[in-house]
Amino acid sequence: MSSAKRPNGRASGPPVGGARNGPEGKSKQIKLVLLGESGVGKSSIALRFVRGEFNENGEATIGAAYLTKTINVQNSTAIKFDIWDTAGQERYHSLAPMYYRGAPAAVVVYDITSQTSFSRAQAWVKELTQQANSQIVIALVGNKADMASEGRVIPTEDGKEFASNNGLMFTEVSAKTGMNVDDVFTNLAAKIAAQSSPESNSTTVRPTNVERTEKGGCAC
Amino acid sequence: HLQRLLSRIKRDKEVCGNHMTRICVKLFIEKKESSVVRFMSDFNKLTVSDEKTDHVEQFLQYLYQAMNQDPVWQAANECQIEDAQLAIERYIMSRIYTHAMFPNGDGDIMRDQLFQEHIKKLSNVITPSHKDLRIPRMYQFECPWTAAQKEIYMINAYKTPKDKVKCVFRCATTIMNLLSMANEKAVPAADDFIPVIIFVIIKANPPCLLSTIQYIQSFYGNRIGGEEQYWWIQFCSAVEFIKNMDYNE
């Protein structure tokens, strides 16, 4: 976990939402759900990734609930993330399966300054491994790393250990400074691309209805 | 001034164009009336919802194809064809609407009525700071989000599943717009949205909610995607949550 490799990465680039870098190669649409307790900064991470800034009033984005961004992985595949934010409040927990059903990727977020948010994250991971799509790629993310010196409650090792025990990717990030945010998504994209490249076309993007040609052109 | 005049003329032209397309579609469908009638009686005989979906899909494709061969449409440009296909879908869906919307007849209607009663009772106790919502004070200035309520209340005026989903989409974006205006410091996300849409649905209480959801799932469920799908799922999960709410303050 080298800290802040590229503090601001490629971020400042394209404006709002659907940034399509449209290369000629194949492009995959990947639904990604964000899970985590309310207030851990799920949507700030997504916003930071998509827009490359934190809260500063740039181009007006009306919401951070649904965002998209395309990134390129080494072997010329483009991954277009459809980022679905979910409500983190405990009272809406029962609705979560409607969101993560069929999703090939999930990012579970906790706040390194909050013990409860870490416990919630662990519960999310358990739930996902038991109930979601078995192929799902999960990244565990500890947010607010910029506050590590003042308020850290969850040691990096704890996160790392839990992640490796459960086969998750793990990163500590700061949505505020942008540290490591892009890495979370590039790593996810790389893993998804690697997973599906050995010609397993099972991870179909979406059943776009192929036009069915009409059979009996009856007399009229 | 000239520009305004020009844009007005452009709009008039559009309206006329649309209207002409619609008239042509009407004439076209009148020619096909016999097959429409046959389609409807076949449709009403089907019981499994998958078969119904397929049947509609096939019939629409058949009509689109027939339209391609019709002399009237030879000169049409792509835009007009698209409009015409939309008009055809609207027309066909409105013909089978009752059967498609309420496949179990009175049973479905009763269920919808019960649910509407349930929401009505909730509506008496719900406030933005209700224990199931707890909408933050800064977002409460726009309460009761009348514009969004109006949007969602209109859902039954639309007949095709596509138009209904668009209606949900508009309601959702209205809410997001209002929320983002209320709070200049942060961008609203799902945490902020869900309680508000629940409140809006309860207050608007549009009839036939459960049947609407079933109708869209079966006739549009596999075509829906992207952002539309996201807001659609948000809407469904809000309704799901309302199902389980009780009348305690």
Coordinates of C-alpha atoms in Angstrom, one line a residue:
Chain A
M1 CA 0.0 0.0 0.0
S2 CA 2.4 2.7 -1.0
S3 CA 0.6 5.9 -0.1
A4 CA -0.4 8.4 -2.7
K5 CA 1.2 7.1 -5.8
R6 CA -0.7 9.5 -8.0
P7 CA -2.4 12.0 -5.8
N8 CA -4.6 13.3 -8.5
G9 CA -4.1 10.7 -11.2
R10 CA -6.0 11.2 -14.5
A11 CA -8.8 12.6 -12.5
S12 CA -9.3 16.2 -13.6
G13 CA -10.1 15.0 -17.1
P14 CA -13.6 14.6 -18.4
P15 CA -16.5 16.5 -16.9
V16 CA -19.6 15.0 -15.5
G17 CA -20.8 11.4 -15.6
G18 CA -20.6 9.3 -18.7
A19 CA -17.0 9.7 -19.6
R20 CA -16.6 7.5 -22.6
N21 CA -13.0 7.2 -23.7
G22 CA -14.4 5.0 -26.5
P23 CA -11.4 3.1 -27.8
E24 CA -12.0 0.7 -30.6
G25 CA -11.5 -2.3 -28.3
K26 CA -14.2 -4.2 -26.6
S27 CA -16.0 -2.4 -23.8
K28 CA -17.6 -4.0 -20.9
Q29 CA -20.2 -2.5 -18.7
I30 CA -19.8 -3.4 -15.1
K31 CA -22.3 -2.7 -12.4
L32 CA -20.6 -1.8 -9.2
V33 CA -22.4 -1.3 -5.9
L34 CA -21.2 0.8 -3.1
L35 CA -22.0 -0.5 0.4
G36 CA -21.1 0.8 3.8
E37 CA -22.5 2.6 6.8
S38 CA -24.1 6.0 6.2
G39 CA -21.4 8.7 6.6
V40 CA -18.3 6.7 5.7
G41 CA -18.0 8.6 2.5
K42 CA -19.1 6.1 -0.1
S43 CA -20.4 8.6 -2.5
S44 CA -17.4 10.9 -1.9
I45 CA -15.1 8.1 -3.1
A46 CA -17.2 7.6 -6.2
L47 CA -17.3 11.3 -6.9
R48 CA -13.6 11.7 -6.4
F49 CA -13.0 8.8 -8.8
V50 CA -15.4 10.1 -11.5
R51 CA -14.7 13.8 -11.2
G52 CA -11.4 13.9 -9.4
E53 CA -12.3 16.4 -6.8
F54 CA -13.7 16.5 -3.3
N55 CA -16.7 18.7 -2.6
E56 CA -15.3 21.8 -4.2
N57 CA -18.0 23.3 -6.3
G58 CA -17.0 22.4 -9.8
E59 CA -19.3 21.5 -12.6
A60 CA -22.6 20.9 -11.0
T61 CA -23.3 17.3 -10.5
I62 CA -26.8 17.0 -9.3
G63 CA -26.2 13.8 -7.5
A64 CA -23.7 11.2 -6.6
A65 CA -26.2 8.4 -6.5
Y66 CA -25.5 7.0 -10.0
L67 CA -22.2 7.7 -11.7
T68 CA -20.4 6.2 -14.6
K69 CA -16.8 6.2 -15.7
T70 CA -14.9 4.2 -18.3
I71 CA -11.3 3.2 -17.6
N72 CA -8.9 1.3 -19.8
V73 CA -7.2 -1.8 -18.7
Q74 CA -3.9 -2.9 -20.2
N75 CA -5.1 -5.4 -22.7
S76 CA -7.1 -2.8 -24.5
T77 CA -10.4 -3.7 -22.8
A78 CA -12.4 -0.7 -21.6
I79 CA -14.4 -1.2 -18.5
K80 CA -17.3 1.1 -18.0
F81 CA -18.3 1.2 -14.4
D82 CA -22.0 1.9 -13.6
I83 CA -21.6 3.0 -10.0
W84 CA -24.7 2.4 -7.8
D85 CA -24.7 4.1 -4.5
T86 CA -26.9 2.5 -1.8
A87 CA -28.4 3.9 1.3
G88 CA -26.2 3.0 4.3
Q89 CA -28.7 3.5 7.1
E90 CA -29.3 0.4 9.1
R91 CA -33.1 0.8 8.7
Y92 CA -32.8 0.3 4.9
H93 CA -30.6 -2.7 5.2
S94 CA -33.2 -5.2 4.1
L95 CA -33.4 -3.4 0.7
A96 CA -29.8 -4.0 -0.2
P97 CA -30.3 -7.3 -2.1
M98 CA -32.3 -5.5 -4.7
Y99 CA -29.2 -3.4 -5.5
Y100 CA -26.4 -6.0 -5.4
R101 CA -28.3 -8.7 -7.2
G102 CA -26.4 -9.7 -10.3
A103 CA -23.6 -7.1 -9.7
P104 CA -20.1 -8.3 -10.7
A105 CA -18.4 -5.8 -8.4
A106 CA -18.8 -4.3 -5.0
V107 CA -16.9 -1.8 -3.0
V108 CA -17.5 -2.1 0.8
V109 CA -16.4 1.1 2.6
Y110 CA -15.7 1.8 6.2
D111 CA -14.2 4.8 8.0
I112 CA -10.9 4.1 9.7
T113 CA -11.9 6.4 12.6
S114 CA -15.0 4.4 13.4
Q115 CA -15.2 1.0 14.9
T116 CA -18.9 0.5 14.2
S117 CA -18.4 1.3 10.5
F118 CA -15.8 -1.4 10.4
S119 CA -18.1 -4.0 12.0
R120 CA -20.8 -3.0 9.5
A121 CA -18.4 -3.5 6.7
Q122 CA -17.5 -6.9 7.9
A123 CA -21.2 -7.8 8.0
W124 CA -21.6 -6.5 4.5
V125 CA -18.8 -8.7 3.3
K126 CA -20.4 -11.8 4.9
E127 CA -23.7 -11.0 3.4
L128 CA -22.2 -10.5 0.0
T129 CA -20.2 -13.7 0.0
Q130 CA -23.3 -15.7 1.1
Q131 CA -26.0 -14.1 -1.0
A132 CA -24.6 -12.2 -3.9
N133 CA -23.4 -13.5 -7.3
S134 CA -20.7 -16.0 -6.5
Q135 CA -18.3 -14.4 -9.0
I136 CA -18.5 -11.0 -7.4
V137 CA -15.3 -9.2 -6.9
I138 CA -15.2 -7.3 -3.6
A139 CA -12.9 -4.5 -2.6
L140 CA -12.7 -3.5 1.0
V141 CA -11.9 0.2 1.4
G142 CA -10.9 2.1 4.5
N143 CA -11.8 5.8 3.9
K144 CA -10.6 9.0 5.7
A145 CA -6.9 7.9 5.7
D146 CA -6.0 11.6 5.8
M147 CA -7.2 11.6 9.4
A148 CA -5.0 8.6 10.4
S149 CA -2.7 10.6 12.7
E150 CA -5.5 12.2 14.7
G151 CA -8.3 9.7 14.8
R152 CA -7.4 6.3 13.6
V153 CA -9.3 3.5 15.4
I154 CA -8.9 0.7 12.9
P155 CA -5.2 -0.3 12.3
T156 CA -4.3 -1.0 8.7
E157 CA -3.4 -4.5 9.7
D158 CA -6.9 -5.3 10.8
G159 CA -8.3 -4.3 7.5
K160 CA -5.6 -6.1 5.6
E161 CA -6.1 -9.3 7.6
F162 CA -9.8 -9.3 7.3
A163 CA -9.5 -8.8 3.6
S164 CA -7.0 -11.5 3.0
N165 CA -9.0 -14.0 5.1
N166 CA -12.0 -13.3 2.9
G167 CA -10.2 -13.0 -0.5
L168 CA -11.0 -9.3 -0.9
M169 CA -8.9 -6.5 -2.3
F170 CA -7.9 -4.0 0.3
T171 CA -6.9 -0.3 0.1
E172 CA -6.9 2.6 2.5
V173 CA -8.0 5.8 0.7
S174 CA -8.8 9.4 1.3
A175 CA -11.7 10.8 -0.7
K176 CA -10.7 14.2 0.6
T177 CA -7.1 14.2 -0.8
G178 CA -7.7 11.7 -3.5
M179 CA -5.1 9.3 -2.2
N180 CA -5.4 5.8 -3.7
V181 CA -8.9 6.4 -4.9
D182 CA -8.2 5.7 -8.5
D183 CA -6.2 2.6 -7.5
V184 CA -9.3 1.0 -6.0
F185 CA -11.1 1.1 -9.3
T186 CA -8.2 0.4 -11.6
N187 CA -7.4 -2.7 -9.6
L188 CA -11.0 -3.8 -9.7
A189 CA -11.1 -3.3 -13.4
A190 CA -7.9 -5.3 -13.9
K191 CA -9.2 -8.1 -11.8
I192 CA -12.5 -8.2 -13.7
A193 CA -10.8 -8.1 -17.0
A194 CA -8.5 -10.9 -16.0
Q195 CA -11.3 -12.9 -14.7
S196 CA -13.4 -12.8 -17.8
S197 CA -10.6 -12.9 -20.4
P198 CA -10.2 -16.7 -20.6
E199 CA -13.2 -16.6 -22.9
S200 CA -15.7 -17.2 -20.3
N201 CA -18.5 -15.2 -21.7
S202 CA -20.6 -15.9 -18.6
T203 CA -20.3 -12.4 -17.3
T204 CA -22.5 -11.0 -20.0
V205 CA -22.8 -7.3 -19.8
R206 CA -26.6 -7.0 -20.0
P207 CA -29.2 -8.8 -22.0
T208 CA -29.9 -6.1 -24.5
N209 CA -32.8 -7.5 -26.3
V210 CA -31.5 -8.6 -29.7
E211 CA -34.1 -8.0 -32.3
R212 CA -35.9 -11.2 -32.9
T213 CA -36.8 -11.5 -36.5
E214 CA -40.4 -12.1 -37.2
K215 CA -41.3 -15.6 -38.1
G216 CA -44.7 -16.0 -39.8
G217 CA -45.3 -13.0 -42.0
C218 CA -49.0 -13.8 -42.1
A219 CA -51.2 -12.8 -45.0
C220 CA -52.5 -9.3 -44.7
Chain B
H1 CA -36.9 38.7 -31.6
L2 CA -36.3 37.0 -34.9
Q3 CA -34.7 34.1 -33.1
R4 CA -37.7 33.7 -30.9
L5 CA -39.9 33.7 -33.9
L6 CA -37.7 31.1 -35.6
S7 CA -37.7 28.8 -32.6
R8 CA -41.4 29.1 -32.3
I9 CA -41.8 28.1 -36.0
K10 CA -39.4 25.2 -35.4
R11 CA -41.5 24.0 -32.5
D12 CA -44.6 24.3 -34.6
K13 CA -43.0 22.3 -37.3
E14 CA -42.1 19.6 -34.8
V15 CA -45.6 19.4 -33.4
C16 CA -47.0 19.2 -36.9
G17 CA -44.5 16.5 -37.9
N18 CA -45.3 14.5 -34.8
H19 CA -48.9 14.8 -35.4
M20 CA -48.6 13.7 -39.0
T21 CA -46.6 10.7 -37.9
R22 CA -49.3 9.8 -35.4
I23 CA -52.0 10.1 -38.1
C24 CA -50.1 7.9 -40.4
V25 CA -49.6 5.4 -37.7
K26 CA -53.3 5.4 -37.0
L27 CA -54.1 4.8 -40.7
F28 CA -51.5 2.1 -40.8
I29 CA -52.9 0.3 -37.8
E30 CA -56.4 0.5 -39.1
K31 CA -55.2 -1.5 -42.1
K32 CA -53.9 -4.0 -39.7
E33 CA -56.9 -4.0 -37.5
S34 CA -57.7 -7.7 -38.2
S35 CA -54.3 -8.8 -37.0
V36 CA -54.5 -6.6 -34.0
V37 CA -57.8 -8.2 -33.0
R38 CA -56.3 -11.6 -33.5
F39 CA -53.3 -10.6 -31.4
M40 CA -55.5 -9.3 -28.6
S41 CA -57.6 -12.5 -28.4
D42 CA -54.4 -14.6 -28.4
F43 CA -52.9 -12.4 -25.7
N44 CA -55.9 -12.7 -23.5
K45 CA -55.8 -16.5 -23.7
L46 CA -52.2 -16.7 -22.5
T47 CA -51.7 -17.1 -18.8
V48 CA -47.9 -17.3 -18.2
S49 CA -46.4 -13.9 -18.0
D50 CA -43.3 -14.9 -20.0
E51 CA -45.4 -16.0 -22.9
K52 CA -47.3 -12.7 -22.8
T53 CA -44.1 -10.8 -22.9
D54 CA -42.8 -12.7 -25.9
H55 CA -46.1 -12.4 -27.6
V56 CA -46.1 -8.7 -27.3
E57 CA -42.5 -8.4 -28.4
Q58 CA -43.2 -10.6 -31.5
F59 CA -46.2 -8.7 -32.5
L60 CA -44.5 -5.4 -32.2
Q61 CA -41.6 -6.6 -34.3
Y62 CA -44.1 -7.9 -36.9
L63 CA -45.7 -4.5 -37.1
Y64 CA -42.4 -2.7 -37.4
Q65 CA -41.4 -5.0 -40.2
A66 CA -44.7 -4.5 -41.9
M67 CA -44.3 -0.8 -41.6
N68 CA -41.0 -1.0 -43.4
Q69 CA -42.7 -2.6 -46.4
D70 CA -45.6 -0.2 -46.3
P71 CA -45.4 2.4 -49.2
V72 CA -46.4 5.3 -46.9
W73 CA -43.3 4.8 -44.8
Q74 CA -40.8 4.4 -47.6
A75 CA -40.0 8.1 -47.6
A76 CA -39.9 8.4 -43.8
N77 CA -36.6 9.3 -42.2
E78 CA -35.1 7.5 -39.2
C79 CA -36.5 10.0 -36.8
Q80 CA -40.0 9.6 -38.1
I81 CA -39.7 5.8 -38.0
E82 CA -38.6 5.9 -34.4
D83 CA -41.5 8.2 -33.5
A84 CA -43.8 5.9 -35.4
Q85 CA -42.5 2.8 -33.6
L86 CA -43.1 4.6 -30.3
A87 CA -46.6 5.5 -31.4
I88 CA -47.3 1.9 -32.4
E89 CA -46.1 0.6 -29.1
R90 CA -48.2 3.1 -27.2
Y91 CA -51.2 2.2 -29.2
I92 CA -50.8 -1.6 -28.8
M93 CA -50.1 -1.4 -25.1
S94 CA -53.1 0.7 -24.5
R95 CA -55.3 -1.9 -26.3
I96 CA -54.1 -4.7 -24.0
Y97 CA -53.5 -2.4 -21.0
T98 CA -56.1 -3.8 -18.7
H99 CA -55.2 -7.4 -19.3
A100 CA -51.5 -6.7 -19.1
M101 CA -51.7 -4.6 -16.0
F102 CA -54.1 -6.8 -14.1
P103 CA -53.5 -10.3 -15.3
N104 CA -55.5 -11.7 -12.3
G105 CA -58.3 -9.3 -12.7
D106 CA -60.2 -8.3 -9.6
G107 CA -57.5 -10.0 -7.4
D108 CA -54.9 -7.5 -8.5
I109 CA -57.2 -4.5 -8.3
M110 CA -58.2 -5.5 -4.7
R111 CA -54.5 -5.9 -3.8
D112 CA -53.7 -2.5 -5.1
Q113 CA -56.6 -1.0 -3.2
L114 CA -55.5 -2.6 0.0
F115 CA -52.0 -1.2 -0.5
Q116 CA -53.4 2.2 -1.3
E117 CA -55.4 2.1 2.0
H118 CA -52.2 1.1 3.8
I119 CA -50.4 4.1 2.4
K120 CA -53.3 6.4 3.2
K121 CA -53.0 5.3 6.9
L122 CA -49.2 5.8 6.8
S123 CA -49.7 9.2 5.3
N124 CA -51.5 10.3 8.5
V125 CA -48.6 9.6 10.7
I126 CA -45.6 10.2 8.5
T127 CA -43.5 13.3 8.9
P128 CA -40.0 14.0 7.5
S129 CA -38.5 13.3 10.9
H130 CA -40.4 10.0 11.3
K131 CA -38.2 7.2 12.7
D132 CA -38.2 5.4 9.4
L133 CA -37.1 8.4 7.4
R134 CA -35.2 11.0 9.6
I135 CA -34.7 13.4 6.8
P136 CA -32.0 15.9 7.8
R137 CA -33.3 19.4 8.7
M138 CA -31.4 21.1 5.9
Y139 CA -33.3 19.0 3.3
Q140 CA -36.7 19.7 4.8
F141 CA -37.2 23.2 3.3
E142 CA -38.6 21.8 0.1
C143 CA -40.8 19.4 1.9
P144 CA -43.3 18.1 0.8
W145 CA -41.5 18.0 -2.6
T146 CA -44.7 18.8 -4.4
A147 CA -43.1 18.8 -7.9
A148 CA -41.9 15.2 -7.4
Q149 CA -45.3 14.1 -6.0
K150 CA -47.0 15.5 -9.1
E151 CA -44.6 13.6 -11.4
I152 CA -45.1 10.2 -9.7
Y153 CA -48.9 10.7 -9.4
M154 CA -49.0 10.8 -13.2
I155 CA -47.7 7.3 -13.6
N156 CA -51.0 5.8 -14.5
A157 CA -51.5 8.3 -17.3
Y158 CA -48.7 6.6 -19.2
K159 CA -49.5 3.3 -20.8
T160 CA -46.3 1.8 -22.1
P161 CA -43.8 0.5 -19.6
K162 CA -41.2 2.7 -21.1
D163 CA -43.2 5.8 -20.5
K164 CA -43.9 4.7 -16.9
V165 CA -40.2 4.2 -16.2
K166 CA -39.5 7.6 -17.7
C167 CA -42.0 9.0 -15.3
V168 CA -40.2 7.4 -12.3
F169 CA -37.0 8.7 -13.7
R170 CA -38.3 12.3 -13.8
C171 CA -39.6 12.0 -10.3
A172 CA -36.2 10.8 -9.1
T173 CA -34.3 13.5 -10.9
T174 CA -36.7 16.1 -9.6
I175 CA -36.0 15.0 -6.0
M176 CA -32.2 15.0 -6.7
N177 CA -32.4 18.5 -8.1
L178 CA -34.3 19.8 -5.1
L179 CA -31.9 18.1 -2.7
S180 CA -28.8 19.5 -4.4
M181 CA -30.3 23.0 -4.3
A182 CA -31.0 22.6 -0.6
N183 CA -27.5 21.7 0.3
E184 CA -24.7 23.7 -1.3
K185 CA -21.9 22.0 0.6
A186 CA -22.4 18.4 -0.4
V187 CA -23.7 16.4 -3.4
P188 CA -26.8 14.4 -2.4
A189 CA -26.4 10.6 -2.8
A190 CA -28.4 7.5 -2.0
D191 CA -28.4 8.1 1.8
D192 CA -30.3 11.3 1.2
F193 CA -32.5 10.2 -1.6
I194 CA -34.2 7.0 -0.3
P195 CA -36.0 8.6 2.7
V196 CA -37.3 11.4 0.5
I197 CA -38.6 9.1 -2.2
I198 CA -40.4 7.1 0.4
F199 CA -42.0 10.2 1.8
V200 CA -43.0 11.4 -1.7
I201 CA -44.6 8.0 -2.6
I202 CA -46.5 7.9 0.6
K203 CA -47.8 11.5 0.2
A204 CA -48.6 11.1 -3.5
N205 CA -50.1 7.7 -3.1
P206 CA -50.7 6.9 -6.8
P207 CA -53.2 4.1 -7.4
C208 CA -52.3 0.6 -8.7
L209 CA -48.7 0.8 -7.5
L210 CA -48.1 -2.9 -7.1
S211 CA -49.6 -3.8 -10.4
T212 CA -47.6 -1.1 -12.1
I213 CA -44.4 -2.6 -10.7
Q214 CA -45.3 -6.0 -11.9
Y215 CA -46.3 -4.7 -15.3
I216 CA -43.0 -3.0 -15.8
Q217 CA -41.0 -5.9 -14.6
S218 CA -42.6 -8.3 -17.0
F219 CA -42.8 -6.1 -20.1
Y220 CA -39.7 -4.0 -19.7
G221 CA -37.6 -5.7 -17.1
N222 CA -35.0 -7.1 -19.4
R223 CA -34.7 -4.1 -21.7
I224 CA -34.2 -1.6 -18.9
G225 CA -30.6 -0.5 -18.2
G226 CA -28.2 2.2 -17.2
E227 CA -29.3 5.1 -15.1
E228 CA -33.0 4.3 -15.8
Q229 CA -32.5 1.0 -14.2
Y230 CA -30.9 2.5 -11.1
W231 CA -33.7 4.9 -10.4
W232 CA -36.2 2.2 -11.2
I233 CA -34.6 -0.1 -8.5
Q234 CA -34.6 2.8 -6.1
F235 CA -38.3 3.3 -6.7
C236 CA -39.0 -0.5 -6.3
S237 CA -37.0 -0.7 -3.1
A238 CA -38.9 2.3 -1.7
V239 CA -42.2 0.6 -2.3
E240 CA -40.8 -2.6 -0.8
F241 CA -39.9 -0.6 2.3
I242 CA -43.3 1.0 2.5
K243 CA -45.0 -2.4 2.4
N244 CA -43.3 -3.2 5.7
M245 CA -43.9 0.1 7.5
D246 CA -46.3 0.2 10.4
Y247 CA -48.4 3.0 11.8
N248 CA -46.4 3.9 14.9
E249 CA -45.2 7.5 15.0

